[in-house]
CSV table of C-alpha atoms in Angstrom, one decimal:
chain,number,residue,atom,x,y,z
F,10,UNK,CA,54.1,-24.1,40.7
F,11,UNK,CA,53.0,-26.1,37.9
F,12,UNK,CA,52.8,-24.8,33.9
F,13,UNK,CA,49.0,-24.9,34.4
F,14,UNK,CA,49.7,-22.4,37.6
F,15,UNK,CA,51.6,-20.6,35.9
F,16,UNK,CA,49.4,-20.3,32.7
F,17,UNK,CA,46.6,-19.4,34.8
F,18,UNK,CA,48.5,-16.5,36.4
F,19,UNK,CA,49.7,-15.3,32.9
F,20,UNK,CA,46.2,-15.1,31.6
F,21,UNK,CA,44.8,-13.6,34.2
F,22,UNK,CA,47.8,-11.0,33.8
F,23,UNK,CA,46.0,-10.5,30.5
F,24,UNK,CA,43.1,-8.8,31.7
F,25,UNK,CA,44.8,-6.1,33.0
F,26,UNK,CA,45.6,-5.2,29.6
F,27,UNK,CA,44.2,-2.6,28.2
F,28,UNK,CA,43.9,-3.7,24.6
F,29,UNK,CA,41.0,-4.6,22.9
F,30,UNK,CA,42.7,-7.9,23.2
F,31,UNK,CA,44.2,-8.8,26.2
F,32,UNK,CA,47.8,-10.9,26.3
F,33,UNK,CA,49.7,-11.8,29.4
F,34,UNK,CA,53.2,-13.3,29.9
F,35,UNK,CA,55.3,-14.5,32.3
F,36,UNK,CA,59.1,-15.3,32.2
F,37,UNK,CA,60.0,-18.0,34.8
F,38,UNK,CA,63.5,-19.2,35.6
F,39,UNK,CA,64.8,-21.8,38.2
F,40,UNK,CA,60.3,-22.0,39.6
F,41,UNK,CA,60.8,-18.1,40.0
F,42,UNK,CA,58.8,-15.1,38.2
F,43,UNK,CA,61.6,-13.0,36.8
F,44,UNK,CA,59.5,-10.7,34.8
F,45,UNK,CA,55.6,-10.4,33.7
F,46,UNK,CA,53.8,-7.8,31.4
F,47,UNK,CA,50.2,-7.1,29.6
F,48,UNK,CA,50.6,-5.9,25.8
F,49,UNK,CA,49.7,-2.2,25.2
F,50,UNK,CA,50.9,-1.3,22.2
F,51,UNK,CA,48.0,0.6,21.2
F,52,UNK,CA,47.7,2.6,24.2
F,53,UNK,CA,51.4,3.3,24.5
F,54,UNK,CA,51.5,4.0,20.4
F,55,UNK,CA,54.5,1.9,20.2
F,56,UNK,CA,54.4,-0.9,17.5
F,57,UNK,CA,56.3,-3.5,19.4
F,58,UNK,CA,54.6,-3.3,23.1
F,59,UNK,CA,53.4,-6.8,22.9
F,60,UNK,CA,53.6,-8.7,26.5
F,61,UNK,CA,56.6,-10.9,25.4
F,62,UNK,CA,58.7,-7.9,24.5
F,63,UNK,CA,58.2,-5.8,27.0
F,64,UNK,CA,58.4,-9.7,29.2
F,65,UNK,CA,61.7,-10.2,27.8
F,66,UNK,CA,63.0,-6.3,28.4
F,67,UNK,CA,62.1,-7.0,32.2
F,68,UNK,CA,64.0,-10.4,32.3
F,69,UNK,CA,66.6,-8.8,31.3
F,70,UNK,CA,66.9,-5.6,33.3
F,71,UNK,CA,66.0,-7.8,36.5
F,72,UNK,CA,68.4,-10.9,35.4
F,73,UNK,CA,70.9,-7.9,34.2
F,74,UNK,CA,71.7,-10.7,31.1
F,75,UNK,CA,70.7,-10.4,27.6
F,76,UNK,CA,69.5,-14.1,27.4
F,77,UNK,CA,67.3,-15.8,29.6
F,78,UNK,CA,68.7,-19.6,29.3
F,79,UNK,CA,66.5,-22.1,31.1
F,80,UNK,CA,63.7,-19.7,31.2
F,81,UNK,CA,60.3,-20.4,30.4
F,82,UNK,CA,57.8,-17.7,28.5
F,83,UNK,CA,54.1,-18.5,30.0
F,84,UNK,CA,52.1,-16.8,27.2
F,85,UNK,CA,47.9,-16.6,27.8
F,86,UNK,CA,48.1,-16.9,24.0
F,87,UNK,CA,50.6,-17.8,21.1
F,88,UNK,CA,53.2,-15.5,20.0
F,89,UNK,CA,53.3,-13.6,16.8
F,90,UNK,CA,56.1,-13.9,14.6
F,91,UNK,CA,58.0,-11.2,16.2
F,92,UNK,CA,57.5,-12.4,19.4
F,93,UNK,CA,58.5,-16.0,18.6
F,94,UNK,CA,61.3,-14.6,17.0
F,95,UNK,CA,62.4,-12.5,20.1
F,96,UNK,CA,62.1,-14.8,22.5
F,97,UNK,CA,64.7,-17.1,20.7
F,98,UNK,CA,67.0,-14.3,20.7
F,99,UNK,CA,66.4,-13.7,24.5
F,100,UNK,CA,67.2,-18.1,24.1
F,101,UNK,CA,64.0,-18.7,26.3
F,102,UNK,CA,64.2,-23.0,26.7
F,103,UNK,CA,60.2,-23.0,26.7
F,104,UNK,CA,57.4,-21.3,25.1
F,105,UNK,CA,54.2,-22.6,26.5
F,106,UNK,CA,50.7,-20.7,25.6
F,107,UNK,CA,47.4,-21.3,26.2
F,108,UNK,CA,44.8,-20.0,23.3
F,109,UNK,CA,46.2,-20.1,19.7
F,110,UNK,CA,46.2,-17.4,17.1
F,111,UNK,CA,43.2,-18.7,15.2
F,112,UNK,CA,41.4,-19.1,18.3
F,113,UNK,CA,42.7,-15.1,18.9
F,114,UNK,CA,42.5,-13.6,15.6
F,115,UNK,CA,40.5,-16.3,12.8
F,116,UNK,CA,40.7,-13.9,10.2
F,117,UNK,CA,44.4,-12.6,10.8
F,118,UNK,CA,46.8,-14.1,8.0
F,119,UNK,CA,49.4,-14.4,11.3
F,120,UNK,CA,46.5,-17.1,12.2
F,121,UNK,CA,47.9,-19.4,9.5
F,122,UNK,CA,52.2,-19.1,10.8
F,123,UNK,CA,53.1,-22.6,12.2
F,124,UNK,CA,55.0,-21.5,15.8
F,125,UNK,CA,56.8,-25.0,16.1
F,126,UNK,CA,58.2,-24.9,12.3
F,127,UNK,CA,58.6,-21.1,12.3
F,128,UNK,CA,61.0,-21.2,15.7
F,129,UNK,CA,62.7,-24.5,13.9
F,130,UNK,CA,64.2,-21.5,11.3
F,131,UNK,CA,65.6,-19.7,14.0
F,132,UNK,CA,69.3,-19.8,15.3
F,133,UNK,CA,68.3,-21.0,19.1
F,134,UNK,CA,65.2,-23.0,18.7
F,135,UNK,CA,63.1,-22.9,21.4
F,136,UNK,CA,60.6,-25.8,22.6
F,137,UNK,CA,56.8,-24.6,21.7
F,138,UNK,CA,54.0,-25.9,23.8
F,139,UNK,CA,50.3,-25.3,23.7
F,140,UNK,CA,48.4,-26.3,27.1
F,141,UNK,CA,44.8,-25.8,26.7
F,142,UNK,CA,43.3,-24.7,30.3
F,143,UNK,CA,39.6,-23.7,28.9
């Protein structure tokens, strides 16, 4: 599959989410799916349920590895802080979304954080990649 097939699945993860806005991820490695999730944090009542954590947790249980080298984070839209943050711990090669955070949240003051010089302050700096499919 291609990143835009792969985007396209990832988004339309998103609507299953139950939030009042929707986020969908997939973790690919080697052309395979190795994990996907929706965000939920407000349903769930935990803080950090965002669709890249809970992504990454998955990767890692089905990978049974604490990093997912060579793996590639299809996100329906770009990462928060923490989730950039996490998914260079997890040493995910690519990040690729598809809506950013001003497009998600205009008012937010995340809306303003710069993903490709945020991750270049992080220990494993991952490649960032927006692919507009819309």
């Amino acid at each position: 599959m291609t990143d835009r097939e792969f985007l396209t699945r990832a988004i339309d993860l998103a609507k299953k989410s139950p939030e009042p806005i929707g986020c969908g991820v997939l973790i690919v490695k080697d052309g395979n799916i190795v994990a996907k999730a929706f965000n939920s944090q407000r349903t769930d009542q935990i803080a950090v349920n965002h669709a890249e954590i809970k992504a990454i947790v998955a990767a890692n249980m089905n990978l049974q590895s604490r990093v997912l080298e060579g793996a590639t984070a299809y996100c329906s839209c770009e990462p928060c802080a923490m989730c950039l943050a996490a998914l260079s711990y997890a040493k995910v090669k690519r990040i690729v979304f598809d809506k950013s955070m001003k497009d998600v949240f205009p008012n937010d003051p995340q809306s303003k954080l710069d993903p490709y010089k945020f991750v270049a302050g992080l220990n494993f700096v991952p490649n960032v990649e927006q692919i507009r499919l819309n």
